[in-house]
Every structure is written in C-alpha cells, then in structure tokens.
Short mmCIF file of C-alpha atoms in Angstrom, two decimals:
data_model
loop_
_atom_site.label_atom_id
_atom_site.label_comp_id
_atom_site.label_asym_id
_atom_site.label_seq_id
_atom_site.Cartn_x
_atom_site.Cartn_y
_atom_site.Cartn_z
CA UNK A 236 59.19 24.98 -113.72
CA UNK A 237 61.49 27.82 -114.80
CA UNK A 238 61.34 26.23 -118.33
CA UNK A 239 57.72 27.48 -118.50
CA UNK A 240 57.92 30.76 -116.57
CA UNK A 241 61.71 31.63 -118.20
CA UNK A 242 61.70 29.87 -121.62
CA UNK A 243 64.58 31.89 -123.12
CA UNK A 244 67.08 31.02 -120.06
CA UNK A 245 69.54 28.16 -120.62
CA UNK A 246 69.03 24.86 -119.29
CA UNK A 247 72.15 22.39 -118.75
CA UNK A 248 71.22 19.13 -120.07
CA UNK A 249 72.95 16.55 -121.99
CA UNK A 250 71.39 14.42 -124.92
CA UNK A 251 67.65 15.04 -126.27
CA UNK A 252 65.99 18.12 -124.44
CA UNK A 253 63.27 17.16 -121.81
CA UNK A 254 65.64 14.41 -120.37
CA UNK A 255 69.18 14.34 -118.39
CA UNK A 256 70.10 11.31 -116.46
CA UNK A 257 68.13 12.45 -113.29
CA UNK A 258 64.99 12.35 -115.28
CA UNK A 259 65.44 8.87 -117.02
CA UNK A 260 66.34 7.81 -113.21
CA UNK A 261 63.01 8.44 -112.35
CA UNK A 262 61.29 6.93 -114.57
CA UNK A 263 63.07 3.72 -114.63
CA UNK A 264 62.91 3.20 -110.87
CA UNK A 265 59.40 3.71 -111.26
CA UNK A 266 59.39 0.75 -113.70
CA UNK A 267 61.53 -0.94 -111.61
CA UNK A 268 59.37 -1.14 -108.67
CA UNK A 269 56.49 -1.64 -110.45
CA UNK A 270 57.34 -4.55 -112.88
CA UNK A 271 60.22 -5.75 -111.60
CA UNK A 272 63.86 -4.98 -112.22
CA UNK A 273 64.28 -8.36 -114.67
CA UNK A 274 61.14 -7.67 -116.33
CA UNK A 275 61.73 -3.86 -117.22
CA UNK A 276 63.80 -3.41 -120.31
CA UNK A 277 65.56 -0.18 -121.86
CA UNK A 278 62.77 -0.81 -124.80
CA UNK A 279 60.09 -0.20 -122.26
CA UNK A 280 62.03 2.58 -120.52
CA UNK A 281 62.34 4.35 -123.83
CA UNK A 282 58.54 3.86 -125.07
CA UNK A 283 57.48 5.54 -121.50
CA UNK A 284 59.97 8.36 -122.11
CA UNK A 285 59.24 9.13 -125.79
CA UNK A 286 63.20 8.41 -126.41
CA UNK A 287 65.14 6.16 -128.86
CA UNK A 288 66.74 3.40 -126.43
CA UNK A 289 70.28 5.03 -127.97
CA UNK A 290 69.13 8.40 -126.49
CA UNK A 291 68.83 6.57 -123.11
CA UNK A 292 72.56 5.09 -123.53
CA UNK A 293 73.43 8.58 -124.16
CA UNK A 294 72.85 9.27 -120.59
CA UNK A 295 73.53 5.40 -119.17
CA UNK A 296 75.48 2.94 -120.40
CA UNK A 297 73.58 -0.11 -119.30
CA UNK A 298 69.89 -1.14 -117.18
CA UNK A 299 72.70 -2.12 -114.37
CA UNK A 300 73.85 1.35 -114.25
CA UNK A 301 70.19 2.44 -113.42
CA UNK A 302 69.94 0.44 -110.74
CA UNK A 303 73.34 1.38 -109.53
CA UNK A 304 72.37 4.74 -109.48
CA UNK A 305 69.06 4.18 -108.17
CA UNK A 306 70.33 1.96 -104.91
CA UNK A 307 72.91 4.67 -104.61
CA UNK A 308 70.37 7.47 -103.99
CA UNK A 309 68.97 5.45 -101.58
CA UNK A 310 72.18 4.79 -99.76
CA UNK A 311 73.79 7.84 -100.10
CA UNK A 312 70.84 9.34 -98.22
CA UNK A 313 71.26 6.82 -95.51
CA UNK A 314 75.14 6.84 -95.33
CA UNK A 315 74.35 10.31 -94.88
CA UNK A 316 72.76 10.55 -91.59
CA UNK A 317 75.52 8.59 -89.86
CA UNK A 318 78.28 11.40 -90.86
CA UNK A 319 76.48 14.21 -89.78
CA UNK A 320 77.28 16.22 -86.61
CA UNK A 321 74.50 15.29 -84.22
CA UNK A 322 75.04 11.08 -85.00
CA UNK A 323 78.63 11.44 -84.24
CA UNK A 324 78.50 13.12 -81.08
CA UNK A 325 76.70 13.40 -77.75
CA UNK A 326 74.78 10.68 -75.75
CA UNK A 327 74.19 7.00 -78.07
CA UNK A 328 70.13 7.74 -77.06
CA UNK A 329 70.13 10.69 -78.65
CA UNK A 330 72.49 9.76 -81.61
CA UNK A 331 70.06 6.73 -81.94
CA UNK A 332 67.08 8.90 -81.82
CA UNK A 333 68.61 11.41 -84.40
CA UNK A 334 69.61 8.42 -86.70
CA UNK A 335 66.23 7.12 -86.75
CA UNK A 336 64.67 10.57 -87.44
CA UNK A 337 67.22 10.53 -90.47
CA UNK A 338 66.26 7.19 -91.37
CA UNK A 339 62.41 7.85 -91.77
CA UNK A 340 63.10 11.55 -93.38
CA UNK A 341 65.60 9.74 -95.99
CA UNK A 342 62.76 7.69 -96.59
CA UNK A 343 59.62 9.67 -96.89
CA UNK A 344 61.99 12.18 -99.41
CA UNK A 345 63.45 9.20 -101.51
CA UNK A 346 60.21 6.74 -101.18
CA UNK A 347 60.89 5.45 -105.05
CA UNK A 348 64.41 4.74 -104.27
CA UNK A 349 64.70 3.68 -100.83
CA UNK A 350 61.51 1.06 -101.93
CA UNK A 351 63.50 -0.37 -104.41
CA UNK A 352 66.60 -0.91 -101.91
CA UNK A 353 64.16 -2.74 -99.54
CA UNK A 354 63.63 -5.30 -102.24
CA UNK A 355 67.19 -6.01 -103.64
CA UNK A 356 67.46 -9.82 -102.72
CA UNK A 357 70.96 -10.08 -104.17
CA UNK A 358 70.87 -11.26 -107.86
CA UNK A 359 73.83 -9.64 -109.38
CA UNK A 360 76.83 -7.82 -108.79
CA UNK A 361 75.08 -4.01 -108.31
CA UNK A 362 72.36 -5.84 -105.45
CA UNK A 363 75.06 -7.45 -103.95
CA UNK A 364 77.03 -4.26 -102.59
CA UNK A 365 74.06 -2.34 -101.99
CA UNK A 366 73.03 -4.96 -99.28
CA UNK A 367 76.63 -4.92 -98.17
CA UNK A 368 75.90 -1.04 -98.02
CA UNK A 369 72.71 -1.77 -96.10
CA UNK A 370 74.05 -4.42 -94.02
CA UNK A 371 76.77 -2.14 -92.91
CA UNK A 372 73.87 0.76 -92.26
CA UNK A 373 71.98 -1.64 -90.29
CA UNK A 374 75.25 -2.58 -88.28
CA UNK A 375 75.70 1.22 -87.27
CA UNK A 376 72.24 1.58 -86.16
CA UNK A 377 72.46 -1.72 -83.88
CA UNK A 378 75.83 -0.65 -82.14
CA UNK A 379 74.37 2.78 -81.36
CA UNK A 380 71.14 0.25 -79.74
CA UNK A 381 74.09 -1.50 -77.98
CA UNK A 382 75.89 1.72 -76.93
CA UNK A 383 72.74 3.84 -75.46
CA UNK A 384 71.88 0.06 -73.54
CA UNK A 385 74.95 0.26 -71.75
CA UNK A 386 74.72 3.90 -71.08
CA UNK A 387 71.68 3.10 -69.23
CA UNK A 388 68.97 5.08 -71.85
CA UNK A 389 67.73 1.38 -73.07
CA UNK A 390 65.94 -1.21 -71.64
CA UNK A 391 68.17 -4.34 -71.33
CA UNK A 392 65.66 -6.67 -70.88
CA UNK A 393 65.48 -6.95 -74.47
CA UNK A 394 68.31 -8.12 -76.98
CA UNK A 395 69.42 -5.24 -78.76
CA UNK A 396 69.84 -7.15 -82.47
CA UNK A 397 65.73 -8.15 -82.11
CA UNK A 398 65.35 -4.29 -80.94
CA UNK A 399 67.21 -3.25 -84.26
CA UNK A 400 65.29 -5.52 -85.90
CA UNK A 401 62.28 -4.08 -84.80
CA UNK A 402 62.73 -0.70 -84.86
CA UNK A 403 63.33 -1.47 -89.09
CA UNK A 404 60.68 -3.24 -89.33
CA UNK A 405 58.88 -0.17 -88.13
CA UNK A 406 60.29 2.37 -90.19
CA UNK A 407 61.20 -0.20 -93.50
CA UNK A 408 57.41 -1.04 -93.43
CA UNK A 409 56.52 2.93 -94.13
CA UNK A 410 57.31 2.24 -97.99
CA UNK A 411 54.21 -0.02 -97.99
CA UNK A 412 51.70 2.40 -97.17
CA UNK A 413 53.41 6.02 -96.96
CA UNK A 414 52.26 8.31 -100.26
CA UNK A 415 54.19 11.89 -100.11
CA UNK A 416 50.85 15.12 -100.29
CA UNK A 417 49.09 12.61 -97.40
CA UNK A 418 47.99 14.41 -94.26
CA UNK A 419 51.24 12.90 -92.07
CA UNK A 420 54.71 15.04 -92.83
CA UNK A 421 57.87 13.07 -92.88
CA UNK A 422 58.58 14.78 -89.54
CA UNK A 423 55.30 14.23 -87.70
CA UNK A 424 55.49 10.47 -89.42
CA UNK A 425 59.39 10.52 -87.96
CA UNK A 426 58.10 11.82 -84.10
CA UNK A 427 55.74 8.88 -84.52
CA UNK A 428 58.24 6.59 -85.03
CA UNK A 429 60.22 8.03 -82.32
CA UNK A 430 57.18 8.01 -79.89
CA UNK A 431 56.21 4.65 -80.21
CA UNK A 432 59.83 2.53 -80.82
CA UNK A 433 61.28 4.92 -77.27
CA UNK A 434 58.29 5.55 -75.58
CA UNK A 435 55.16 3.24 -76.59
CA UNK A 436 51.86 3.26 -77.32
CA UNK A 437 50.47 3.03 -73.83
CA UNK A 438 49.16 5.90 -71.95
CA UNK A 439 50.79 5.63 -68.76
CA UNK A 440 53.91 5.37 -70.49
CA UNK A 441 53.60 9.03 -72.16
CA UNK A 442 52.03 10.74 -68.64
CA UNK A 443 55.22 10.27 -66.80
CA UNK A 444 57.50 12.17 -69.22
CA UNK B 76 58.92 -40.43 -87.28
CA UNK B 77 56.06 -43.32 -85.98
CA UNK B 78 56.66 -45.01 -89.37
CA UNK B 79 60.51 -45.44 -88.62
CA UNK B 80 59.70 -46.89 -84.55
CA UNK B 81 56.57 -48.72 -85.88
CA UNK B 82 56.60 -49.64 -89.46
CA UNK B 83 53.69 -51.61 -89.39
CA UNK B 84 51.03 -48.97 -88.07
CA UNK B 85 48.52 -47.77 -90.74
CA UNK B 86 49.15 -44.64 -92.30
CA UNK B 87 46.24 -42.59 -93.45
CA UNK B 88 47.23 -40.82 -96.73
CA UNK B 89 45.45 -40.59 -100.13
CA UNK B 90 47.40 -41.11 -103.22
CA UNK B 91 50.91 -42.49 -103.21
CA UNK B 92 52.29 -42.82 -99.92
CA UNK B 93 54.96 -40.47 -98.24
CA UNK B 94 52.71 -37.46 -99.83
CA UNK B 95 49.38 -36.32 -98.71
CA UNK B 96 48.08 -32.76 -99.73
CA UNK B 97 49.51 -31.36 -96.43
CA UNK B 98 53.11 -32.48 -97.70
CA UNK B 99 52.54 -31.27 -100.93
CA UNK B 100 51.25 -28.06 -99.77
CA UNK B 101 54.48 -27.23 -97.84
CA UNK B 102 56.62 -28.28 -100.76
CA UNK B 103 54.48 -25.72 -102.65
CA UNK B 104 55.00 -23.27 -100.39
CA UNK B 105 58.23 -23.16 -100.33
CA UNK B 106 58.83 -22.83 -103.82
CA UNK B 107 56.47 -19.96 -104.30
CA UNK B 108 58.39 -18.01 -101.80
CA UNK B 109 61.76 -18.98 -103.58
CA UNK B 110 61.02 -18.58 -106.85
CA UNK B 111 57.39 -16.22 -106.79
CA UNK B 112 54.05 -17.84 -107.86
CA UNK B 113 54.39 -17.34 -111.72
CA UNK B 114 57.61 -18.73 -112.29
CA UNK B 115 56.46 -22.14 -110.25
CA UNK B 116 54.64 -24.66 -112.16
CA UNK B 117 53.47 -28.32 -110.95
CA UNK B 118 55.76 -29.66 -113.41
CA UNK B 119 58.72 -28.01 -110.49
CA UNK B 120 56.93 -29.25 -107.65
CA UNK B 121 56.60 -32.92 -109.22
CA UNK B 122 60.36 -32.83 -109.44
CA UNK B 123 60.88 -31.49 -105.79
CA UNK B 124 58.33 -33.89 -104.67
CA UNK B 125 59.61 -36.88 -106.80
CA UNK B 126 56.08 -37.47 -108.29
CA UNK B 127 54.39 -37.39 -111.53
CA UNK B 128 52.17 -34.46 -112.32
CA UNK B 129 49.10 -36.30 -112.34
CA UNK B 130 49.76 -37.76 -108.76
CA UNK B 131 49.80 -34.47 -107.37
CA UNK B 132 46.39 -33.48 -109.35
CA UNK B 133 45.38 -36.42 -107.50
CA UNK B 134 45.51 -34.36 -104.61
CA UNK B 135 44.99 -30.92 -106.08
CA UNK B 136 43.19 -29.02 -108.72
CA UNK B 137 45.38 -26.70 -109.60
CA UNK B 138 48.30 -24.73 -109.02
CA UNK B 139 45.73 -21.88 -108.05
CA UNK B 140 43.89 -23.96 -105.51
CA UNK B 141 47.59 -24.88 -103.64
CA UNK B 142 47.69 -20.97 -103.54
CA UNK B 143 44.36 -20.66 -102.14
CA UNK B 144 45.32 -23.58 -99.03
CA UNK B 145 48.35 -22.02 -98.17
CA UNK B 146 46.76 -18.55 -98.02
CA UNK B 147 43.99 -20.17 -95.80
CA UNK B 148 46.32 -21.48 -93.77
CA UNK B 149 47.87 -17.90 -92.85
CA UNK B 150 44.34 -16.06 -93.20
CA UNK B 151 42.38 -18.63 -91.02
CA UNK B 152 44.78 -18.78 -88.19
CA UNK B 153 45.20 -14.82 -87.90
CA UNK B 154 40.90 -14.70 -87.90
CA UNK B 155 41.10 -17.77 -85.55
CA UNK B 156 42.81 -15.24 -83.27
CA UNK B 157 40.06 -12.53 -83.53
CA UNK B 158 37.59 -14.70 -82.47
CA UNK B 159 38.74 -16.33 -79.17
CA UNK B 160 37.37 -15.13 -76.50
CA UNK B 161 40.20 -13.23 -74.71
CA UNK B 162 40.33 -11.23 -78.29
CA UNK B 163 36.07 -10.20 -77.94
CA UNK B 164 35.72 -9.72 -73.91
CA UNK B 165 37.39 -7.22 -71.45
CA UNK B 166 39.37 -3.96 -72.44
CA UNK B 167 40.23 -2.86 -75.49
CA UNK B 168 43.84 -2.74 -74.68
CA UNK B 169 43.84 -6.11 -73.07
CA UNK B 170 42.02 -7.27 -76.27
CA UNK B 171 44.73 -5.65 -78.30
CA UNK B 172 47.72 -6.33 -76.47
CA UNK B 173 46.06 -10.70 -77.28
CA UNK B 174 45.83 -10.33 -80.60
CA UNK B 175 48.87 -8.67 -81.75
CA UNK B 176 50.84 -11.65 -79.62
CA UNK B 177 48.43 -14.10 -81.29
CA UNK B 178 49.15 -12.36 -84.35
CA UNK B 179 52.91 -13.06 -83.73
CA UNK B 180 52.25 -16.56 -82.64
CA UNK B 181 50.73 -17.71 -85.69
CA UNK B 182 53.33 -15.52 -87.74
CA UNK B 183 56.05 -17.81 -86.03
CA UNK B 184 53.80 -21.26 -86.29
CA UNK B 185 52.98 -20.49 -89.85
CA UNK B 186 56.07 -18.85 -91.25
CA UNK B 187 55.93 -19.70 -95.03
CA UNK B 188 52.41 -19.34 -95.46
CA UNK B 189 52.39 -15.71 -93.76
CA UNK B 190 55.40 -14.62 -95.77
CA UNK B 191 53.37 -15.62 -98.59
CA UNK B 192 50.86 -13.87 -97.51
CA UNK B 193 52.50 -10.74 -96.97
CA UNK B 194 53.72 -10.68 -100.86
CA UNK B 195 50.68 -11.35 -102.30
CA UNK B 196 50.00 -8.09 -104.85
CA UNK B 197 46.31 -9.08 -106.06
CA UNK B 198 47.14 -10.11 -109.68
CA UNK B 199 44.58 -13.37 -109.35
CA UNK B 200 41.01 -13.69 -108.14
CA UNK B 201 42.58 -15.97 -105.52
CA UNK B 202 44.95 -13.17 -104.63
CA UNK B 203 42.51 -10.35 -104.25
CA UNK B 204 40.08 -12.56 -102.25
CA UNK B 205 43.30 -12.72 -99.84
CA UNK B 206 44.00 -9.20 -99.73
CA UNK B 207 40.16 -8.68 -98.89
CA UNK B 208 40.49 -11.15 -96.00
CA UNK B 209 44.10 -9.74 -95.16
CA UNK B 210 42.46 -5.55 -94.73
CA UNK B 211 39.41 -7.08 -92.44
CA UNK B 212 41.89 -8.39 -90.15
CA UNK B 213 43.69 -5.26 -90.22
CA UNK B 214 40.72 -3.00 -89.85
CA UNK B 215 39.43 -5.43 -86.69
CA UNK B 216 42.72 -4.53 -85.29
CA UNK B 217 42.44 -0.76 -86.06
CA UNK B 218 38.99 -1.07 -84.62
CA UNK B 219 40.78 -2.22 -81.18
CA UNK B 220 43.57 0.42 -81.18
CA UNK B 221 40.98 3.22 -81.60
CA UNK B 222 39.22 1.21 -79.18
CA UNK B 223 42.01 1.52 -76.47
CA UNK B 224 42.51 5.04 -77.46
CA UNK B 225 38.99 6.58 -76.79
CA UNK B 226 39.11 4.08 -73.44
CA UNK B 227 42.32 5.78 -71.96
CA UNK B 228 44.74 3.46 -72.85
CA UNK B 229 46.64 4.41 -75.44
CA UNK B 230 48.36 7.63 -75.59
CA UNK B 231 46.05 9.87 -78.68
CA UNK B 232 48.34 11.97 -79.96
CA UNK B 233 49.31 9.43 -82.51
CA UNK B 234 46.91 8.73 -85.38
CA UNK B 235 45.26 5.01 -85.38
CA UNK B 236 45.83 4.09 -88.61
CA UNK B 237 49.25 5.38 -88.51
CA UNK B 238 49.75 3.37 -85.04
CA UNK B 239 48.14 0.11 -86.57
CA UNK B 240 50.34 0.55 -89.93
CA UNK B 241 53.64 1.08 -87.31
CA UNK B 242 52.61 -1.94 -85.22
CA UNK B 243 52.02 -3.97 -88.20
CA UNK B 244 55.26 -3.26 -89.57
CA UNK B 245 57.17 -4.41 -86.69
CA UNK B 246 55.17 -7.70 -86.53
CA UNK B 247 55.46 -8.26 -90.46
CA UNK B 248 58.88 -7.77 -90.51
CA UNK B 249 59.51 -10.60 -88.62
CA UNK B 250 59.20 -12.81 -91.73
CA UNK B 251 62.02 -11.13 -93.40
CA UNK B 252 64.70 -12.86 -90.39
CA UNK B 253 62.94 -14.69 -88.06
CA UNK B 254 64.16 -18.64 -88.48
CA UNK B 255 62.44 -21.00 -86.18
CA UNK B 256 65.32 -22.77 -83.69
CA UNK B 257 66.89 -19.97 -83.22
CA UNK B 258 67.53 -18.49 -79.78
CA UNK B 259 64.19 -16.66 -79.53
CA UNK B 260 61.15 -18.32 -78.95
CA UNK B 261 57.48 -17.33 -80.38
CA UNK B 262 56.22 -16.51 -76.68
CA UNK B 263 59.83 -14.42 -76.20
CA UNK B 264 59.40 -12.55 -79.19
CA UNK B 265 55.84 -11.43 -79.08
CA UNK B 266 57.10 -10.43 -75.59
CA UNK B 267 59.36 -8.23 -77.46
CA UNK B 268 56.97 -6.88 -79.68
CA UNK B 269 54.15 -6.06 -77.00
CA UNK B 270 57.09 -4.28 -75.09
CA UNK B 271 57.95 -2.29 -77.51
CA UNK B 272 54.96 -1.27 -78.79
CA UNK B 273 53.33 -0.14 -75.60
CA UNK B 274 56.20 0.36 -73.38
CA UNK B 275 58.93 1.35 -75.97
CA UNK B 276 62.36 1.15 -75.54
CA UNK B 277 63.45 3.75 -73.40
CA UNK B 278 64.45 2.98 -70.06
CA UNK B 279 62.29 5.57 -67.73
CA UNK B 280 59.61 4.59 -70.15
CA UNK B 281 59.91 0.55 -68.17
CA UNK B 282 60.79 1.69 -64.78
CA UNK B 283 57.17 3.36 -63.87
CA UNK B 284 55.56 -0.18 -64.49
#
C-alpha cells in the first residue's frame, strides 16, 4: 500500500522486488490447499508468481520449508493463546473460555494456514511434528475441560475428552465455511462459539443467565 | 458366521462366492478413504478382494458407480431420517433435537460411507449430484433450527445458518475419531451432542432443567 502512495521510500525485501518470503508463503499455501501439498510443485509456485523457481529458492530452500513455515504460522498462533496472561491465570472456566476465544480468532485471522494444519495427515517429517504440535495444543485445551469440571463450572455428566472433542469439532469445522469480509466478525463468530459449546442453543438455557 | 455353524445352508450371492456387491462395496470404501478416489483403481480392489477384475465388473459397472452406492448409502440413510415421522410432526425443536441424533446415529452405523461423504469436493458428476443431495439435507435442517427459533425455542441471538454450520461441525467431526467398540455408544454420544448443543456445557446452564 505505501509502495503506491510513497514510491520513493525504501522497502526491505530480499531477492526479486514484489516478493519476500512472506509473499511466496502466501501463495504457496494457497496452492497447497487447493491442489494438494504432493501435487503443487515449485514450477507451479513460480508460474503463479511470475518468478524463476531459483528466485523462489532465493527466499526457501525447499517445498518442505513452505510447509514448515506455513504449519508454523498456524501453530505459533495457537501456541500463542496458551502463554498469554488471561490462559495462565484465574478460574479453568474462564481460562477455557478465553482459550477458545483465542482458538476461533487464531483461526478466522490465519484461515489459509490454520486450514492447511487441519489437513496434515502425517506424511513426512514437517506433518509429523506439527500434529505433535497440535496434539500437544489439543492436550492443553482438554486438561483445562478437566480442570474447570472439577472446579465445579462443567457439567460432569459428560466425559471431558468427547467434550474436547466436540468443542473442536465446532470451532475446526469454521475453515469449511468461514470467508474473512462475510457479515460474522471473528469475535461475534468467537461469542457464538462460546454461546452455544457453554451455554446452548436452547432458550431456556440463555433466560436464566 | 452361519456358514462356519451350518456349512450346508444356501448362500444367496451372485458371482463367485464369499463376495457379493455389498462386500465389495465395503472393500471399496475403505480404500477410497485410505488412499482418495483417484489414486484407487479396480485393479487395487481386485487385489484386496483376491478377485480378478472382471469378477468384480460382474458385480459393478464401474469404479464411478461403487462411488455412487457408497454415497447412497450415507445420503439415503441421513434423508431416511428426515422423513420419519417423529422428524415431520410436533415442534420444531423436538423435530430438531430427532434428527440431529438420527443424524449421529447413522454417522456411527455408516462410518466409512459418511466420511466419504464428508470429503467429497464435486470434481465428478457423481460427486456434485452428492453435494446437491448433501446441501438439501442441510437446508431441511436449517429450515428446523429457524423453525425452533421463530417458535421460542431456541435462543435468536445467534444466526441460523451460523447455528446449523456450528451444529454440523460438531456432528461431522465425529468421523475424524470416532471408532466403533469403543467405550461410547451411538445412543451415548448423540446424547452428548444434543447436550451440548442445546444445553451447553456449563454447569448452571444443566441445573435449571
């Protein structure tokens, strides 16, 4: 944007102007989710960015560190939320509740990258430790389930690894369907979430609060 | 099992025996969900199956028309659930609350043929004639949620669509880890499910029932 508004000011990028790394991450996760991750080559990543494929390995050395980076963004994000102050501290409900909220804004802000995650199955080395990564995400999320069931704030009558469970398939699913510019915000879409997985759909349920 | 206690009784298959088109169907099955549609060819599933090619043409066209049964098989037992009667008389909730548990019912009966289902992008005539089928069942359920809403039920400060798309997420998840024999049963888990999705999680949110 300042490019066009500020064309004499400097811009820091490495290789072939128009491109750094963060741009040719875009692109190829974009390829990525829609052909595949086998089926997208550096050849087809460089015809849809008007590069040479050595002006890509300027910036990458391999496909495999695309994806790294790619699941990486989408981790990072998620990793995030459990560090920060209000996951860490206070009652496991509202930890939970803030973790979830994190969960659906990480998201609804990294949709490209947080899709591709959700479809790693494991092939190589780089899929392998990002489902570790997610595994141990998922782990976090069920022991603050656990933790705000034995502080009294959850129902018990249900086991909290199916609740987990649940509550992912709830907010995982939002990939499918979610387009960023649509009429829902990632934080109405996240009190949504939060409404129906804590307080339900049915009326009674919302007129005693 | 009847032809181990009583070898003698007739069996009534087409073809050569141990295979009838239901047997090959679930071999089929299986194989596109390991391996995706494209990369499975009859020459695989005659090698699974310990046939010869032609013996399963015997008992199917094509590799396209195995597709076709085992998306009926999901499709026609979610629309079997629209049309019983406790899913077309009484309220709209009540109606609701029966076909999302049917919904998970035949989700747990039919397992590989709804996780098919579920991956199926509309690349093939076959495909897209699925998807159709797949968005009318959706929309009759989004019909019943807005249904419940305008009749008091359901709480309206979340958008239909967005509830149907949440509550659809939860149920469709359960392909990604539900195994049948495991601890939870089909009736047990769509408890779960209709819990959550009307009563939610919380704990004052169960004790006003």
């Amino acid at each position: 944007m300042t490019e066009t508004t500020e064309p004499t000011e400097p811009v820091a990028k490495r290789g072939r102007p128009g491109y750094d790394q963060r741009g040719i991450l875009e692109v190829a996760v974009a390829a990525f989710n829609e052909y595949g991750y086998d089926a997208t080559s550096i050849g087809m990543l460089a015809e849809r960015l008007g590069l040479s494929k050595s002006a890509i390995y300027h910036h990458v050395a391999s496909k495999d560190e695309l994806l790294q980076l790619a699941l990486n963004e989408a981790l990072d994000g998620l990793e995030g939320v459990l560090i920060e102050e209000s996951a860490r501290t206070g009652d496991a409900a509202d930890r939970l509740a803030y973790v979830l909220r994190g969960a659906v804004r990480v998201l609804v802000d990294r949709l490209p990258y947080v899709t591709l995650l959700l479809r790693v199955r494991g092939n190589t080395d780089v899929e392998r430790s990002a489902l570790a990564r997610r595994r141990r995400f998922d782990r976090a999320v069920a022991a603050l389930v656990v933790a705000a069931r034995d502080e009294g704030s959850l129902r018990a009558d249900i086991d909290p690894g199916i609740a987990t469970r649940l509550l992912f398939g709830m907010i995982n699913s939002i990939v499918e369907w979610y387009r960023p510019g649509g009429p829902e915000s990632a934080d109405q879409l996240a009190d949504d979430v939060l409404t129906v997985a804590l307080d339900g759909l049915r009326v009674d349920a919302s007129a005693k609060r």
